[in-house]
Amino acid sequence: MRGLCVLVLALALATTVPRVAGAGAVSGGGVSQMLSGTVNSLLACIGQSIEPKPLAEVKAQLFVDKAKLEVIAKALTGEMQSGLNRNSDSSLKMLPSHLTGSPNGQEKGDFLALDLGGTNFRVLKVTLEGNGKYSVDAGKFKVEESIMTGPGKDLFAFIAQKIKEQVPEAVDAPEPLPMGFTFSFPVEQPTLDSGTLVNWTKGFTCAGVEGQDVVAMLKKAIADEKLNIKVTALVNDTPGTMLAGAYTDPSVCAGLILGTGTNMCYMEKVAKAPKLQATSAVNKLPSVVTWNQPPHLGGHSGHIINMEWGNFGAGSSHESLPWSAYDAIVDRQSPNPGSQLFEKIISGMYLGEITRLAVTDLISKEVCFQGQAPKLFLSPGEFNTELMAFIEGSSSTSQIQERLKQHGVTDASQRDCSILKSVCTAVSTRAARVSAAGIASIARRIDRVHDCTVAVDGTVFLKYPHFSDRMTATLREMLGKNMGVRFTTASDGSGVGAALAAATVA
């Protein structure tokens, strides 16, 4: 572009030389004005096309080449195996889900699901119709602050009352209705249908629940309401996503959450996981069933592992991550420095903040916004990933300018918008490529490079412009043009997935 502008400038200078005689000759003043306008326009063109050195340096910090992608994949593979060994110190928890199979799409019947993960919870009636089809009737209920901070028995009593409202046919039902329970809080899960709360998060402080089996507390509350419901499975939303995807596409062998946060699960061979072959209970989180003893002996060869991969990069694996100065600031200012480092590079909770820090760095070097930071870029969290996605997906400068005006930025120039969009693209592209490196590692481990369907949920993957395409391109770069890793959308893993978990053991 710069070369074209220079050529046009030279031609403009040649064609605007005044004729010295004859009718139609141009006066010196007219030439001067003509030249001034032409030259200024073309110099502006040249200026817009030259990438400022500080911007190039920012993009270089965020670029991840193939060699680095392979470093990430190799390190993740090592952490996975370490986490599957007994009493390991891996950054990956590699939690047993106690789910040893996945749906094939032919399951039929009515199943219930309870999804408790925040200030709202849902009760779902899921009808599996076979051939990968299902229907859902869901009720959503708000948990008031007084219940979130009150006695734990009151919380579960409230939940049971709402289950009764949503599923009145469960009162004194002749046969127990199977239910899957998604409980999105830290638990120690020794079996599929039990789990001890380690600690509350997300504003919950209910007394008398930490250290207790939450499934047992739910069962008691259900019994008090005379509901004939059997809670058969306690699940995490990531394995739930995998199950939901597998019902519509039986080739699914992994599940991915990539939204505000991130996590990954996959079907592991028990023969490759010493943790699942323990002859006695492991004496640290997570405890596991002794799979090589009766009645489990020989009962299965696979097991869905909940990786909790957001914590990859903690400890000795940190050197494998493409860590920038902006990542260091994000980590330092977070509530959990040194933890969830992989998540801090690729998830929606952090992408906007990384971008904000990079842009403020450029503003301080007077590369954009005339060296004066608008309020939008002054406070952590103000520039979020949703705004970042809009900017990157915009087809014109005017669209970006109008959106920035809604956030108090009234004087963004074309150059400002171009630089801002460039930084957004660099941050999101890095996230997509790093995410793909993780998936490549898993595809290789389970020997599914040529046939690996990943069930996905999460707004970053599903809604961020070009994100999924960049992941696929990176997988092709790493695994070869004939690689067979593909993605299928699996929404509502915490709801439908929980019901399917109940179906697998019904």
Coordinates of C-alpha atoms in Angstrom, one line a residue:
M1 CA 0.0 0.0 0.0
R2 CA 2.8 2.4 0.9
G3 CA 4.5 1.7 -2.5
L4 CA 1.3 2.4 -4.4
C5 CA 0.8 5.7 -2.6
V6 CA 4.4 6.8 -3.4
L7 CA 3.9 5.9 -7.0
V8 CA 0.6 7.9 -7.2
L9 CA 2.3 10.8 -5.5
A10 CA 5.1 10.8 -8.1
L11 CA 2.5 10.8 -10.9
A12 CA 0.6 13.6 -9.3
L13 CA 3.7 15.7 -9.1
A14 CA 4.5 15.0 -12.7
T15 CA 1.0 15.8 -14.0
T16 CA 0.5 19.0 -12.1
V17 CA 3.6 20.9 -13.4
P18 CA 2.2 24.2 -14.9
R19 CA 2.1 24.7 -18.6
V20 CA 4.1 27.8 -19.4
A21 CA 2.1 29.0 -22.5
G22 CA -1.2 28.7 -24.2
A23 CA -4.8 28.8 -23.3
G24 CA -5.7 26.8 -20.2
A25 CA -2.3 27.3 -18.6
V26 CA -2.5 27.0 -14.8
S27 CA -1.4 29.8 -12.6
G28 CA 1.3 29.3 -10.0
G29 CA -1.2 29.8 -7.2
G30 CA -3.6 27.3 -8.6
V31 CA -0.8 24.7 -9.0
S32 CA 0.2 25.3 -5.4
Q33 CA -3.2 24.7 -4.1
M34 CA -3.7 21.6 -6.3
L35 CA -0.3 20.2 -5.2
S36 CA -1.1 20.9 -1.5
G37 CA -4.3 19.0 -1.6
T38 CA -2.9 16.1 -3.5
V39 CA 0.3 15.8 -1.5
N40 CA -1.5 16.1 1.9
S41 CA -4.0 13.3 0.9
L42 CA -1.3 11.0 -0.3
L43 CA 1.0 11.7 2.7
A44 CA -2.0 10.7 4.9
C45 CA -2.3 7.5 2.9
I46 CA 1.4 6.7 3.4
G47 CA 1.1 7.5 7.1
Q48 CA -1.9 5.2 7.5
S49 CA -0.1 2.4 5.7
I50 CA 3.1 2.5 7.8
E51 CA 2.8 0.4 10.9
P52 CA 4.2 2.3 13.9
K53 CA 7.1 0.5 15.5
P54 CA 5.5 0.2 19.0
L55 CA 2.5 -1.5 17.4
A56 CA 4.7 -3.9 15.6
E57 CA 6.4 -4.7 19.0
V58 CA 3.1 -5.3 20.7
K59 CA 2.1 -7.7 17.9
A60 CA 5.4 -9.5 18.1
Q61 CA 4.9 -10.0 21.9
L62 CA 1.5 -11.7 21.1
F63 CA 2.5 -13.7 18.1
V64 CA 2.8 -17.5 18.6
D65 CA 4.7 -19.4 15.8
K66 CA 4.4 -23.1 15.1
A67 CA 7.5 -23.9 17.1
K68 CA 6.0 -22.3 20.2
L69 CA 2.7 -24.1 19.6
E70 CA 4.6 -27.4 19.7
V71 CA 6.3 -26.4 22.9
I72 CA 2.8 -25.8 24.4
A73 CA 1.4 -29.1 23.1
K74 CA 4.4 -31.1 24.4
A75 CA 4.2 -29.5 27.9
L76 CA 0.5 -30.0 28.1
T77 CA 0.9 -33.7 27.2
G78 CA 3.5 -34.1 30.0
E79 CA 1.2 -32.4 32.6
M80 CA -1.7 -34.6 31.5
Q81 CA 0.3 -37.8 32.2
S82 CA 1.6 -36.4 35.4
G83 CA -1.9 -35.6 36.5
L84 CA -3.0 -39.1 35.7
N85 CA -0.3 -40.6 37.8
R86 CA -0.9 -41.2 41.5
N87 CA -0.1 -38.4 44.0
S88 CA 1.2 -36.1 41.3
D89 CA 2.0 -32.4 41.5
S90 CA 0.7 -31.6 38.0
S91 CA -0.9 -28.2 37.3
L92 CA -3.7 -30.2 35.8
K93 CA -6.1 -31.9 38.2
M94 CA -7.2 -34.5 35.7
L95 CA -10.3 -35.3 37.7
P96 CA -12.1 -38.6 37.3
S97 CA -15.7 -37.8 36.3
H98 CA -16.8 -41.4 37.0
L99 CA -18.5 -41.4 33.6
T100 CA -17.2 -44.4 31.8
G101 CA -19.2 -44.1 28.6
S102 CA -21.1 -41.6 26.5
P103 CA -24.5 -41.6 24.7
N104 CA -24.9 -43.0 21.2
G105 CA -27.9 -41.0 20.3
Q106 CA -30.4 -43.9 20.6
E107 CA -31.2 -43.4 24.3
K108 CA -34.9 -42.7 25.1
G109 CA -36.9 -41.7 28.1
D110 CA -37.6 -38.9 30.5
F111 CA -34.8 -37.6 32.7
L112 CA -34.5 -34.7 35.1
A113 CA -31.6 -32.2 35.6
L114 CA -30.8 -29.7 38.3
D115 CA -28.3 -27.0 37.3
L116 CA -26.9 -25.0 40.3
G117 CA -24.0 -22.7 39.3
G118 CA -24.7 -19.2 40.6
T119 CA -27.4 -16.8 41.6
N120 CA -29.9 -18.7 39.4
F121 CA -30.6 -22.4 39.1
R122 CA -32.6 -24.4 36.6
V123 CA -34.8 -27.5 36.8
L124 CA -35.1 -29.3 33.5
K125 CA -37.3 -32.1 32.2
V126 CA -35.5 -33.6 29.3
T127 CA -37.2 -36.1 26.9
L128 CA -34.7 -38.2 24.9
E129 CA -36.4 -39.2 21.7
G130 CA -33.7 -41.3 20.0
N131 CA -31.9 -40.5 16.7
G132 CA -30.0 -37.7 18.5
K133 CA -33.2 -35.7 19.2
Y134 CA -34.5 -34.4 22.5
S135 CA -36.9 -31.8 23.9
V136 CA -36.5 -29.7 27.0
D137 CA -38.9 -28.1 29.4
A138 CA -37.0 -25.9 31.8
G139 CA -37.8 -23.6 34.8
K140 CA -35.3 -20.9 36.0
F141 CA -35.3 -19.7 39.6
K142 CA -33.4 -17.0 41.4
V143 CA -31.6 -17.6 44.6
E144 CA -32.0 -14.6 46.9
E145 CA -29.1 -13.3 48.8
S146 CA -30.7 -14.3 52.1
I147 CA -30.7 -17.9 50.9
M148 CA -27.2 -17.7 49.5
T149 CA -25.9 -16.6 52.9
G150 CA -28.2 -18.6 55.2
P151 CA -28.2 -22.1 56.5
G152 CA -27.4 -24.8 54.0
K153 CA -30.5 -26.8 54.8
D154 CA -32.6 -23.8 53.8
L155 CA -30.9 -23.7 50.4
F156 CA -31.6 -27.3 49.6
A157 CA -35.1 -27.0 51.0
F158 CA -35.7 -24.1 48.6
I159 CA -34.3 -26.0 45.7
A160 CA -36.5 -29.0 46.5
Q161 CA -39.6 -26.8 46.6
K162 CA -38.9 -25.4 43.2
I163 CA -38.3 -29.0 41.8
K164 CA -41.7 -29.8 43.1
E165 CA -43.2 -26.8 41.3
Q166 CA -41.5 -27.7 38.0
V167 CA -42.1 -31.5 38.3
P168 CA -45.3 -32.0 40.2
E169 CA -45.7 -35.5 38.8
A170 CA -42.7 -36.6 41.0
V171 CA -44.8 -36.4 44.1
D172 CA -45.4 -40.0 45.2
A173 CA -44.5 -41.2 41.7
P174 CA -44.8 -45.0 41.3
E175 CA -41.2 -45.2 39.9
P176 CA -38.3 -43.0 40.8
L177 CA -37.4 -40.3 38.3
P178 CA -33.7 -40.3 37.5
M179 CA -31.9 -36.9 37.9
G180 CA -28.5 -35.5 37.0
F181 CA -27.1 -32.7 39.2
T182 CA -24.7 -30.1 37.9
F183 CA -23.1 -28.4 40.9
S184 CA -20.6 -25.8 39.7
F185 CA -18.5 -25.4 42.8
P186 CA -15.3 -27.2 44.0
V187 CA -16.1 -30.7 45.1
E188 CA -14.2 -33.9 46.0
Q189 CA -16.1 -36.6 44.1
P190 CA -15.3 -40.1 45.1
T191 CA -18.2 -41.7 43.2
L192 CA -20.6 -40.6 40.4
D193 CA -23.5 -40.0 42.8
S194 CA -21.7 -38.2 45.7
G195 CA -19.5 -35.2 46.2
T196 CA -18.2 -33.2 49.1
L197 CA -18.1 -29.4 48.8
V198 CA -14.6 -28.2 49.4
N199 CA -15.5 -24.5 49.6
W200 CA -18.2 -22.1 48.4
T201 CA -17.5 -19.6 45.7
K202 CA -19.6 -17.0 43.7
G203 CA -21.0 -15.3 46.7
F204 CA -22.5 -18.4 48.5
T205 CA -21.6 -18.8 52.1
C206 CA -24.3 -21.2 53.3
A207 CA -23.3 -22.7 56.6
G208 CA -23.2 -26.4 57.2
V209 CA -22.4 -27.4 53.6
E210 CA -18.6 -27.2 53.3
G211 CA -17.2 -30.7 54.0
Q212 CA -20.6 -32.3 53.5
D213 CA -21.9 -34.5 50.7
V214 CA -24.1 -32.1 48.6
V215 CA -25.9 -35.0 46.9
A216 CA -26.9 -36.4 50.2
M217 CA -28.2 -33.0 51.3
L218 CA -30.2 -32.7 48.1
K219 CA -31.6 -36.2 48.5
K220 CA -32.8 -35.4 52.0
A221 CA -34.5 -32.2 50.9
I222 CA -36.2 -34.1 48.0
A223 CA -37.4 -36.8 50.3
D224 CA -38.9 -34.1 52.7
E225 CA -41.0 -32.9 49.8
K226 CA -42.1 -36.5 49.1
L227 CA -40.6 -36.5 45.6
N228 CA -39.8 -39.8 44.2
I229 CA -36.6 -38.7 42.5
K230 CA -33.3 -40.5 42.4
V231 CA -30.2 -38.4 42.0
T232 CA -27.9 -40.7 40.0
A233 CA -25.1 -38.5 38.8
L234 CA -23.2 -35.4 39.9
V235 CA -21.5 -33.8 36.9
N236 CA -19.3 -30.9 35.9
D237 CA -20.6 -28.8 33.0
T238 CA -17.6 -29.8 30.8
P239 CA -18.2 -33.5 30.7
G240 CA -21.9 -32.5 30.4
T241 CA -21.0 -30.7 27.2
M242 CA -19.3 -33.8 25.9
L243 CA -22.3 -35.9 26.7
A244 CA -24.7 -33.4 25.1
G245 CA -22.6 -33.4 21.9
A246 CA -22.2 -37.2 21.8
Y247 CA -26.0 -37.6 21.9
T248 CA -26.3 -35.8 18.5
D249 CA -22.9 -37.0 17.2
P250 CA -21.6 -40.3 18.6
S251 CA -18.1 -39.6 17.2
V252 CA -17.6 -37.0 19.9
C253 CA -14.5 -37.9 22.0
A254 CA -13.9 -34.6 23.9
G255 CA -15.7 -31.6 25.3
L256 CA -14.6 -28.0 25.4
I257 CA -15.9 -24.9 27.3
L258 CA -14.4 -21.7 25.9
G259 CA -16.3 -18.7 27.1
T260 CA -15.9 -16.5 30.2
G261 CA -13.8 -19.4 31.5
T262 CA -12.4 -22.5 29.9
N263 CA -12.1 -26.2 30.5
M264 CA -11.6 -29.5 28.6
C265 CA -12.5 -33.1 29.0
Y266 CA -11.9 -36.2 26.9
M267 CA -12.3 -40.0 27.0
E268 CA -9.1 -41.5 28.4
K269 CA -8.0 -45.2 28.4
V270 CA -7.9 -46.5 31.9
A271 CA -4.8 -48.5 30.9
K272 CA -2.9 -45.2 30.5
A273 CA -4.1 -43.7 33.8
P274 CA -2.4 -45.1 36.9
K275 CA -4.7 -42.8 39.0
L276 CA -7.6 -45.0 37.9
Q277 CA -5.8 -48.2 38.7
A278 CA -5.0 -47.3 42.3
T279 CA -5.2 -50.3 44.7
S280 CA -6.2 -48.0 47.5
A281 CA -7.9 -44.7 47.7
V282 CA -5.7 -41.7 46.9
N283 CA -5.2 -39.7 50.0
K284 CA -5.4 -36.3 48.3
L285 CA -7.9 -34.5 46.1
P286 CA -9.4 -35.9 44.0
S287 CA -10.1 -39.3 45.6
V288 CA -11.0 -42.1 43.2
V289 CA -12.9 -45.3 43.0
T290 CA -10.6 -48.4 43.0
W291 CA -11.4 -49.4 39.4
N292 CA -9.2 -52.5 39.4
Q293 CA -11.2 -54.1 42.2
P294 CA -14.6 -55.6 42.2
P295 CA -17.3 -54.6 41.2
H296 CA -15.5 -52.3 38.8
L297 CA -12.8 -54.7 37.6
G298 CA -13.1 -55.2 33.9
G299 CA -16.2 -53.2 33.7
H300 CA -14.9 -50.6 31.3
S301 CA -11.8 -49.5 29.3
G302 CA -12.5 -45.7 29.1
H303 CA -13.2 -42.9 31.5
I304 CA -14.1 -39.3 30.9
I305 CA -11.4 -37.1 32.5
N306 CA -12.2 -33.5 33.5
M307 CA -8.8 -31.9 32.9
E308 CA -9.5 -28.5 34.6
W309 CA -7.0 -27.3 31.9
G310 CA -7.4 -23.6 32.8
N311 CA -4.7 -24.1 35.4
F312 CA -2.1 -25.3 32.9
G313 CA 1.0 -23.2 33.1
A314 CA 1.1 -23.0 36.9
G315 CA 4.4 -24.1 38.4
S316 CA 7.1 -25.6 36.3
S317 CA 5.0 -25.6 33.1
H318 CA 4.8 -21.8 33.1
E319 CA 7.8 -21.5 30.7
S320 CA 5.9 -23.2 28.0
L321 CA 3.3 -20.4 27.8
P322 CA 3.6 -17.4 25.4
W323 CA 3.7 -14.9 28.3
S324 CA 3.7 -11.2 27.6
A325 CA 4.2 -8.2 29.8
Y326 CA 0.4 -7.6 29.6
D327 CA -0.3 -11.2 30.8
A328 CA 2.0 -10.6 33.8
I329 CA 0.0 -7.5 34.8
V330 CA -3.3 -9.4 34.4
D331 CA -2.1 -12.2 36.5
R332 CA -0.6 -10.0 39.2
Q333 CA -3.9 -8.0 39.6
S334 CA -6.1 -11.1 39.6
P335 CA -7.6 -12.7 42.8
N336 CA -5.4 -15.8 42.1
P337 CA -1.9 -14.9 41.0
G338 CA 0.1 -17.8 39.6
S339 CA -3.1 -19.9 39.0
Q340 CA -5.3 -20.4 36.0
L341 CA -2.6 -19.1 33.7
F342 CA -3.8 -20.9 30.5
E343 CA -7.3 -19.5 31.2
K344 CA -5.9 -16.0 31.5
I345 CA -4.5 -16.2 28.0
I346 CA -7.5 -17.7 26.1
S347 CA -10.7 -17.1 28.0
G348 CA -13.3 -14.3 27.6
M349 CA -12.8 -13.1 31.1
Y350 CA -9.3 -11.8 30.3
L351 CA -9.0 -11.1 26.6
G352 CA -10.5 -7.6 26.8
E353 CA -8.2 -6.7 29.7
I354 CA -5.1 -7.9 27.8
T355 CA -6.2 -5.7 24.9
R356 CA -6.8 -2.7 27.2
L357 CA -3.3 -2.9 28.6
A358 CA -1.7 -3.2 25.2
V359 CA -3.6 -0.2 23.9
T360 CA -2.8 2.0 27.0
D361 CA 0.8 1.1 26.4
L362 CA 0.5 2.4 22.8
I363 CA -1.3 5.5 24.1
S364 CA 1.6 6.2 26.5
K365 CA 3.9 6.1 23.5
E366 CA 1.6 8.5 21.6
V367 CA 0.9 6.0 18.9
C368 CA -2.9 6.5 19.1
F369 CA -5.6 8.7 20.7
Q370 CA -3.1 11.6 20.6
G371 CA -1.4 10.3 23.6
Q372 CA -4.4 10.9 25.8
A373 CA -6.1 7.8 27.2
P374 CA -10.0 8.0 27.0
K375 CA -11.7 6.9 30.2
L376 CA -12.6 3.6 28.5
F377 CA -9.0 2.5 28.8
L378 CA -8.2 3.8 32.3
S379 CA -9.9 1.3 34.5
P380 CA -9.5 -2.5 34.6
G381 CA -12.6 -4.3 33.2
E382 CA -14.0 -1.3 31.3
F383 CA -12.8 -2.5 27.9
N384 CA -14.4 -6.0 27.8
T385 CA -14.2 -8.9 25.4
E386 CA -17.7 -8.2 24.1
L387 CA -16.6 -4.8 22.9
M388 CA -13.4 -6.3 21.6
A389 CA -15.3 -8.8 19.5
F390 CA -17.5 -6.0 18.1
I391 CA -14.5 -4.0 17.0
E392 CA -12.8 -6.9 15.3
G393 CA -16.0 -7.9 13.6
S394 CA -16.8 -4.4 12.3
S395 CA -16.6 -3.8 8.5
S396 CA -16.0 -0.1 8.7
T397 CA -14.3 2.6 10.7
S398 CA -17.6 4.4 11.2
Q399 CA -19.1 1.3 12.9
I400 CA -16.2 1.3 15.4
Q401 CA -16.5 5.1 16.0
E402 CA -20.2 4.9 16.7
R403 CA -19.7 2.0 19.2
L404 CA -16.8 3.9 20.9
K405 CA -19.1 6.9 21.2
Q406 CA -21.4 4.8 23.3
H407 CA -18.5 4.3 25.7
G408 CA -17.6 8.0 25.9
V409 CA -14.9 8.0 23.2
T410 CA -16.1 10.8 20.8
D411 CA -12.9 11.7 18.9
A412 CA -11.5 8.4 17.7
S413 CA -9.7 8.9 14.3
Q414 CA -9.5 6.4 11.5
R415 CA -5.9 5.7 12.6
D416 CA -7.1 5.1 16.2
C417 CA -9.7 2.6 15.1
S418 CA -7.3 0.8 12.8
I419 CA -4.7 0.4 15.6
L420 CA -7.4 -0.7 18.1
K421 CA -8.7 -3.3 15.7
S422 CA -5.2 -4.5 15.0
V423 CA -4.5 -5.1 18.7
C424 CA -7.8 -6.9 19.2
T425 CA -6.9 -9.2 16.3
A426 CA -3.5 -10.0 17.7
V427 CA -4.9 -10.9 21.2
S428 CA -7.7 -13.0 19.9
T429 CA -5.5 -14.8 17.3
R430 CA -3.1 -15.7 20.0
A431 CA -5.9 -17.1 22.1
A432 CA -7.2 -19.2 19.2
R433 CA -3.8 -20.6 18.3
V434 CA -2.9 -21.5 21.9
S435 CA -6.3 -23.1 22.4
A436 CA -5.8 -25.2 19.2
A437 CA -2.3 -26.3 20.5
G438 CA -4.1 -27.8 23.6
I439 CA -6.6 -29.7 21.4
A440 CA -3.8 -30.9 19.1
S441 CA -2.1 -32.3 22.2
I442 CA -5.2 -34.2 23.2
A443 CA -5.9 -35.5 19.7
R444 CA -2.4 -37.0 19.6
R445 CA -2.6 -38.5 23.0
I446 CA -5.8 -40.4 22.3
D447 CA -4.7 -41.2 18.7
R448 CA -7.6 -39.4 17.1
V449 CA -5.8 -36.9 14.9
H450 CA -7.7 -38.1 11.8
D451 CA -11.1 -38.5 13.6
C452 CA -11.7 -36.3 16.6
T453 CA -15.0 -34.5 17.1
V454 CA -15.0 -32.0 20.0
A455 CA -18.3 -30.8 21.5
V456 CA -18.0 -27.1 22.3
D457 CA -19.9 -24.5 24.2
G458 CA -19.0 -21.0 25.2
T459 CA -19.4 -17.5 23.8
V460 CA -15.7 -17.0 22.8
F461 CA -15.7 -20.0 20.5
L462 CA -19.3 -19.6 19.2
K463 CA -19.6 -15.8 18.8
Y464 CA -16.1 -14.2 18.6
P465 CA -15.4 -13.3 15.0
H466 CA -13.1 -15.7 13.1
F467 CA -12.1 -17.5 16.4
S468 CA -13.2 -21.0 15.4
D469 CA -11.8 -20.6 11.9
R470 CA -8.4 -19.6 13.4
M471 CA -8.4 -22.7 15.6
T472 CA -9.1 -25.0 12.7
A473 CA -6.4 -23.4 10.6
T474 CA -3.9 -23.8 13.5
L475 CA -4.8 -27.4 14.0
R476 CA -4.2 -28.0 10.3
E477 CA -0.9 -26.2 10.6
M478 CA 0.1 -28.5 13.5
L479 CA -1.5 -31.8 12.5
G480 CA -1.3 -31.7 8.7
K481 CA -3.8 -30.7 6.0
N482 CA -5.5 -34.1 6.3
M483 CA -6.2 -33.8 10.0
G484 CA -9.7 -34.8 11.1
V485 CA -10.3 -32.6 14.2
R486 CA -13.7 -30.9 13.9
F487 CA -16.1 -29.1 16.2
T488 CA -19.8 -29.5 16.9
T489 CA -21.9 -27.2 19.0
A490 CA -23.3 -28.7 22.2
S491 CA -25.2 -26.0 24.1
D492 CA -26.5 -26.5 27.6
G493 CA -24.0 -29.1 28.8
S494 CA -24.9 -28.2 32.4
G495 CA -28.6 -29.0 31.7
V496 CA -29.1 -31.5 29.0
G497 CA -25.7 -33.0 29.7
A498 CA -26.7 -33.7 33.3
A499 CA -29.8 -35.4 32.2
L500 CA -27.8 -37.5 29.8
A501 CA -25.4 -38.4 32.7
A502 CA -28.4 -39.7 34.5
A503 CA -29.5 -41.7 31.4
T504 CA -26.1 -43.4 31.2
V505 CA -26.6 -45.0 34.6
A506 CA -30.4 -45.4 34.6

